[in-house]
CSV table of C-alpha atoms in Angstrom, one decimal:
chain,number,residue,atom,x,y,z
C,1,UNK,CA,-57.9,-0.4,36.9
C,2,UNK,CA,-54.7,-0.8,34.9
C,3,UNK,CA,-54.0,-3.9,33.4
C,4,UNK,CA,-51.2,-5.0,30.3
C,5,UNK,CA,-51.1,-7.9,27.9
C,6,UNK,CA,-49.0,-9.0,25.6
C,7,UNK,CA,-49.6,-11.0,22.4
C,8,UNK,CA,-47.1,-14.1,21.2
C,9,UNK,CA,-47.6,-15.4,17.9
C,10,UNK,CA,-46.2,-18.1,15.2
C,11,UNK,CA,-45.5,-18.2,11.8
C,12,UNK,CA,-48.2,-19.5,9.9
C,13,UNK,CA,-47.2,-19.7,6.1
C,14,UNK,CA,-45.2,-16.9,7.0
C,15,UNK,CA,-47.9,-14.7,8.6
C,16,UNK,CA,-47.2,-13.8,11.9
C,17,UNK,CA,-50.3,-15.0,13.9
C,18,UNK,CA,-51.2,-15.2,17.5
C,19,UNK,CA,-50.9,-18.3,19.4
C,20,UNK,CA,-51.0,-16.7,23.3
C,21,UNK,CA,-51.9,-13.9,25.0
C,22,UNK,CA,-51.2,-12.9,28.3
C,23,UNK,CA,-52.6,-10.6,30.6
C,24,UNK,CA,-51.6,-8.8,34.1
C,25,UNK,CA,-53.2,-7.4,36.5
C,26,UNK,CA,-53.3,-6.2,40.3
C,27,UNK,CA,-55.8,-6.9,43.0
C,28,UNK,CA,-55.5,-6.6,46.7
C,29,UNK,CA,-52.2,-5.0,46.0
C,30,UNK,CA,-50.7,-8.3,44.6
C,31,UNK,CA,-50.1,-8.7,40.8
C,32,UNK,CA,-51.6,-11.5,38.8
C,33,UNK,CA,-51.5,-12.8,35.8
C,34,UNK,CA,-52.6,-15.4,33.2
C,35,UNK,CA,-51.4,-16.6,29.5
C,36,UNK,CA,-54.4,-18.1,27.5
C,37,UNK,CA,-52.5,-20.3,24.9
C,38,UNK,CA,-54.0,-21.6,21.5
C,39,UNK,CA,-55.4,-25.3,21.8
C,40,UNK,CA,-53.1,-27.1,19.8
C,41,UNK,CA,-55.1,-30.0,18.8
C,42,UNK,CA,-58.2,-27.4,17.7
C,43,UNK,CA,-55.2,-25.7,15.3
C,44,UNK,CA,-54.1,-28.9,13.7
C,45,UNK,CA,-57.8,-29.3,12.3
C,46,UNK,CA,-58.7,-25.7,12.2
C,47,UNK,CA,-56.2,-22.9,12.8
C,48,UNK,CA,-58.7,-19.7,12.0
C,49,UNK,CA,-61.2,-21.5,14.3
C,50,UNK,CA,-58.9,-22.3,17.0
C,51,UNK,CA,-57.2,-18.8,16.9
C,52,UNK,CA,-61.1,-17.5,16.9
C,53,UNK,CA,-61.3,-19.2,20.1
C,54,UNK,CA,-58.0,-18.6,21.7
C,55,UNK,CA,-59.4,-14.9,21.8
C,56,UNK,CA,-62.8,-15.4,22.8
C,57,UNK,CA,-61.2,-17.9,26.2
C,58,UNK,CA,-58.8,-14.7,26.8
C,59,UNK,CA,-61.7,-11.5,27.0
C,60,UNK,CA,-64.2,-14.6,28.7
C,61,UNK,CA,-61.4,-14.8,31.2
C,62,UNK,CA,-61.2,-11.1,31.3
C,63,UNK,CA,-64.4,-10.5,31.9
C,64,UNK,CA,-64.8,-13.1,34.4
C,65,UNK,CA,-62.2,-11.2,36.5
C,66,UNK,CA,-65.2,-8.3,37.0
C,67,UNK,CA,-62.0,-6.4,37.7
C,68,UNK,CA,-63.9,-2.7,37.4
C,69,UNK,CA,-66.1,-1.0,35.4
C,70,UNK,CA,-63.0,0.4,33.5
C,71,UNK,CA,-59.9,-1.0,32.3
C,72,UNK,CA,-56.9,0.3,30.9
C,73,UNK,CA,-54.9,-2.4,29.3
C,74,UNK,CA,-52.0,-1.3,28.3
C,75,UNK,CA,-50.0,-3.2,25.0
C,76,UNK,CA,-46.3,-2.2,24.3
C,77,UNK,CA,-46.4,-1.3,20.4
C,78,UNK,CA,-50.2,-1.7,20.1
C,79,UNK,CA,-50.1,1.1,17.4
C,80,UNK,CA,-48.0,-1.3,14.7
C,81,UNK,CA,-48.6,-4.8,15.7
C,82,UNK,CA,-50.8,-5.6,18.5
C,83,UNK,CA,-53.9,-3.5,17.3
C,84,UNK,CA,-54.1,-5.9,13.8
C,85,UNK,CA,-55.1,-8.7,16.2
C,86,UNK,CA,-56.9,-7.6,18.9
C,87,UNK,CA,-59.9,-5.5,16.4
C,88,UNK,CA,-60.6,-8.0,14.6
C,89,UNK,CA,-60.9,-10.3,17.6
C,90,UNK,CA,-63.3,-8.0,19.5
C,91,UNK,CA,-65.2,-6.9,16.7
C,92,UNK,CA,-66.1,-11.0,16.4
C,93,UNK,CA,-66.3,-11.3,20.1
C,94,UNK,CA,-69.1,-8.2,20.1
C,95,UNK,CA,-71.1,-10.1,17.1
C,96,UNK,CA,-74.2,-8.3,16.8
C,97,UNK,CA,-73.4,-5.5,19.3
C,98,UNK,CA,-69.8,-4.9,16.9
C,99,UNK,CA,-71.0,-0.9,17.1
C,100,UNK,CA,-69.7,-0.8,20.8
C,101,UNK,CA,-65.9,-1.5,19.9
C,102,UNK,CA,-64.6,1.7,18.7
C,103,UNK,CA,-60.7,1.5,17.0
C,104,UNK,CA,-59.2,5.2,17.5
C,105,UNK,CA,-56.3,5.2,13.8
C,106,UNK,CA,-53.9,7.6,13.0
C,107,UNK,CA,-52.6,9.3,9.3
C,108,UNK,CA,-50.2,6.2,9.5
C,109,UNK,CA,-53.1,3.4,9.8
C,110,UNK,CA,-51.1,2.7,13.6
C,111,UNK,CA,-54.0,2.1,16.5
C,112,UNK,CA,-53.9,5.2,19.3
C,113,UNK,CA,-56.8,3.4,20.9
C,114,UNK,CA,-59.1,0.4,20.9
C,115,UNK,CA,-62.2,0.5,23.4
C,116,UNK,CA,-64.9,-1.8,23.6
C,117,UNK,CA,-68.3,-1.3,25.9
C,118,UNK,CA,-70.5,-3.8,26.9
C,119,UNK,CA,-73.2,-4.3,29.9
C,120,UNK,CA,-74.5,-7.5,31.7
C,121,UNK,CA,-77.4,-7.9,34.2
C,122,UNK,CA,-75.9,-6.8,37.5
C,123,UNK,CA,-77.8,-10.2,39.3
C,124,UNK,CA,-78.3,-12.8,37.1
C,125,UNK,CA,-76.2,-15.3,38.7
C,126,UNK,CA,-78.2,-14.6,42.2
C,127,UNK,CA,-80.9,-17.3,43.6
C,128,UNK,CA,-83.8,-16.0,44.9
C,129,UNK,CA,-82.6,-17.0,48.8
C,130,UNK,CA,-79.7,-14.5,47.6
C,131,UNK,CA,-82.2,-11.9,46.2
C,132,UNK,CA,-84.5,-11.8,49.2
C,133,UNK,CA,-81.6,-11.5,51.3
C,134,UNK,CA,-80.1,-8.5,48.9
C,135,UNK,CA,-83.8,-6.4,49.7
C,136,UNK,CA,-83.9,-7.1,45.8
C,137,UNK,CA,-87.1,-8.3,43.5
C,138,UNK,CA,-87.3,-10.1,40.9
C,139,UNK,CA,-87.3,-6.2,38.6
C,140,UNK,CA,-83.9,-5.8,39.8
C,141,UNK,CA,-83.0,-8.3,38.0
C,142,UNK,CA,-83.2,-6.1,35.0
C,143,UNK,CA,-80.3,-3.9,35.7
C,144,UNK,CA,-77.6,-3.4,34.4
C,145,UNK,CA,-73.8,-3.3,34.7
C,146,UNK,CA,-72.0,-0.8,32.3
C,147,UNK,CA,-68.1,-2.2,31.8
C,148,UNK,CA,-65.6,-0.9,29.2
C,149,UNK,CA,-62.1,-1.6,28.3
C,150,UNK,CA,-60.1,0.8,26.9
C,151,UNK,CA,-56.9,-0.8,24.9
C,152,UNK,CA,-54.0,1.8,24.9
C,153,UNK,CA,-50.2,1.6,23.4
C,154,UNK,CA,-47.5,2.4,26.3
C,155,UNK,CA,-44.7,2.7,23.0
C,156,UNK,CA,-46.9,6.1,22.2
C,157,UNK,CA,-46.0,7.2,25.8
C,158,UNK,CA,-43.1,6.5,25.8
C,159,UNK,CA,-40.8,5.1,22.5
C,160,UNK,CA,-38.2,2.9,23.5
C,161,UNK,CA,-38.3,-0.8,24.2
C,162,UNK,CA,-39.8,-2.9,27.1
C,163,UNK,CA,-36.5,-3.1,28.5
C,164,UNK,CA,-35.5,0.2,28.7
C,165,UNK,CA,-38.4,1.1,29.7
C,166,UNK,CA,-38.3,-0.8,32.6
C,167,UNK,CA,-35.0,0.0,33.4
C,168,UNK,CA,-35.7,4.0,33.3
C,169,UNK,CA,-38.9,3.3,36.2
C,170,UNK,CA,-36.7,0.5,38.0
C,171,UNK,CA,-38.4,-2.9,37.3
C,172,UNK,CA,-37.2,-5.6,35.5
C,173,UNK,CA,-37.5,-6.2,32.0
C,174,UNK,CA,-37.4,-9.5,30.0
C,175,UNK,CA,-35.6,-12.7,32.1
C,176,UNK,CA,-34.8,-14.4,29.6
C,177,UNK,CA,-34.2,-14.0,25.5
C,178,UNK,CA,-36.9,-14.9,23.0
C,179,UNK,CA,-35.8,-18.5,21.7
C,180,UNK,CA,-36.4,-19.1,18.0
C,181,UNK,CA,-38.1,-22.3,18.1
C,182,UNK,CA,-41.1,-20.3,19.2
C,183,UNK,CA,-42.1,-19.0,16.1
C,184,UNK,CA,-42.9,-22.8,14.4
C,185,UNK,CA,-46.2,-23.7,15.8
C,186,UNK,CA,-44.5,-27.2,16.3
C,187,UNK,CA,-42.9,-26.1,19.5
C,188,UNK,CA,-46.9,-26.5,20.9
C,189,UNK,CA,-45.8,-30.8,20.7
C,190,UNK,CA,-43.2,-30.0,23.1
C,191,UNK,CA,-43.9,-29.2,26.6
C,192,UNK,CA,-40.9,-28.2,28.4
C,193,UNK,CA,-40.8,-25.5,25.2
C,194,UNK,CA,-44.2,-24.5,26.0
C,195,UNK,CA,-43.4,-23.8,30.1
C,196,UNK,CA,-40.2,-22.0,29.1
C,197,UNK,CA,-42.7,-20.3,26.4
C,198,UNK,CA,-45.1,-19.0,29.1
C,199,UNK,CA,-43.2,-18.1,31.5
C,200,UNK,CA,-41.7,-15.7,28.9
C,201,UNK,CA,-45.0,-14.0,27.6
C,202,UNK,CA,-46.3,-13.9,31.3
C,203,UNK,CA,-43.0,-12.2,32.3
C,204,UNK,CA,-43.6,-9.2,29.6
C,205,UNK,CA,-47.2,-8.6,30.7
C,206,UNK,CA,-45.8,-8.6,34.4
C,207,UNK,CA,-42.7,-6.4,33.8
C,208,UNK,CA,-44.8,-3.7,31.3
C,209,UNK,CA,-47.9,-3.6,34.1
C,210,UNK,CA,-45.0,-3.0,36.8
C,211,UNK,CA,-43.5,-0.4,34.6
C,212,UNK,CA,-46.4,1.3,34.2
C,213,UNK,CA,-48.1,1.8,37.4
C,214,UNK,CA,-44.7,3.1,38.5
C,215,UNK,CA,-44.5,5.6,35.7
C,216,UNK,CA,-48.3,6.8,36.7
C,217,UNK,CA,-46.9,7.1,40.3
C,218,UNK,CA,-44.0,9.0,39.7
C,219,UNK,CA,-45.8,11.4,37.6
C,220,UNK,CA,-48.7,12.2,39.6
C,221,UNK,CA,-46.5,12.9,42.4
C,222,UNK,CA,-44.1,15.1,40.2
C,223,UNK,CA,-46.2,16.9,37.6
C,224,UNK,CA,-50.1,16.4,39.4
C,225,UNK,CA,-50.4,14.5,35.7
C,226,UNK,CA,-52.1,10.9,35.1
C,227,UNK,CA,-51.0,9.1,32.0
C,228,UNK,CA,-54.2,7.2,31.6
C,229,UNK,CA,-55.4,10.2,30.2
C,230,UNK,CA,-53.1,10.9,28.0
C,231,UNK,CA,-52.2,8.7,24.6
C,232,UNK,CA,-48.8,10.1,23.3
C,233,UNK,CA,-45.9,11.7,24.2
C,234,UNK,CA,-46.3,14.9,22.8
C,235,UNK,CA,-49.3,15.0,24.5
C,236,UNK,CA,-48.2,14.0,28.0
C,237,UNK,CA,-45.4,16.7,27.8
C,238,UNK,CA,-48.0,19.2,26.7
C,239,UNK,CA,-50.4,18.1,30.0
C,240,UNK,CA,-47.2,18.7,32.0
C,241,UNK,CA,-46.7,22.4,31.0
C,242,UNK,CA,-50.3,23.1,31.5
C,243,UNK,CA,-50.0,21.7,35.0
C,244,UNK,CA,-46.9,23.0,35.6
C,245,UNK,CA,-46.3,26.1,33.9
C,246,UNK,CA,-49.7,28.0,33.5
């Protein structure tokens, strides 16, 4: 399944540091999505604990979702900016299990990939009516559910803003331009600036996951070639030729 996000941060003594995320995805044909925004009260008294938990609500939320098995979240520019915040964040989230999140870095320290693997006991949450009705024992119980999410950069793909690439695969890019007052955590007191704030990091999460699935479609049907499988441009050209040309 193929899903984007997309981080928002603030200024923080002049540290860029994140203070939303949001995240799209389709089911049943329909896109969703969902910003997870830092608890503003929990910042004032804390701000590395309540950024700490802004990231552990958003892959709860994720994982709640029990989207697939496999997810491919895309991140425009996760190479140079949204990488730094999202390792850190799952290696805490992992805690002792910190071995299953794998960060794939270039010669230029930029992220090409980010993956993290867990499992979870496939019936845990069942009763035993539910069980006995499943055919199941209580052995079963002991099985497990293998998931991973593989983070991946869409800039690699393809190197030109959110908006044009939108525009080259025909969905819409930003609606609106990023106001200013965003970046001073302050904004969080006001809440008609924190609707016009969502709505804004929803719509990038929305218009990249549009763009995407588009770009896979048109490409499987023109060159046989999936881009999940593929990380940069060069190599997406070089998958074409093979497909194409040999």
């Amino acid at each position: 399944v193929i899903c984007a996000l997309d981080v928002e941060t603030i200024s923080i003594n002049n540290v860029q540091t994140p203070c939303a995320i949001s995240f799209a995805y389709r089911t049943n044909n329909r896109i969703q999505s969902f910003v997870t925004l830092i608890d503003y009260n929990s910042y004032k008294l804390d701000p590395n604990l309540a950024i700490q938990q802004l990231w552990t609500d958003f892959f709860d939320k994720i994982k709640l979702l029990r989207l697939s098995s496999k997810l491919f979240i895309y991140s425009h520019n996760l190479g140079s900016f949204d990488g730094y915040f999202i390792t850190p964040a799952l290696y805490n989230y992992a805690g002792e299990n910190y071995k299953n999140v794998n960060p794939l870095i270039d010669d230029q320290n930029k992220f090409i990939t980010i993956s993290y693997r867990y499992s979870e006991l496939a019936y845990r949450d069942l009763t035993e009516e539910e069980m006995v009705e499943k055919n199941l024992t209580e052995e079963n119980r002991g099985d497990k559910l293998r998931f991973s999410w593989n983070f991946l950069d869409s800039y690699r793909l393809f190197p030109i803003s959110l908006n044009d690439f939108a525009k080259i695969f025909g969905e819409q890019g930003k609606l609106s331009d990023y106001n200013p007052e965003w970046n001073n955590p302050k904004f969080l007191e006001d809440e008609n600036l924190v609707k016009q704030f969502i709505l804004y990091s929803q719509q990038d999460s929305i218009s990249l996951l549009k763009t995407i699935l588009n770009a896979r479609k048109i490409y499987l049907e023109n060159y046989n070639v999936d881009i999940t499988k593929t990380v940069s441009s060069p190599s997406l050209s070089l998958l074409i030729y093979r497909h194409k040309f040999q």
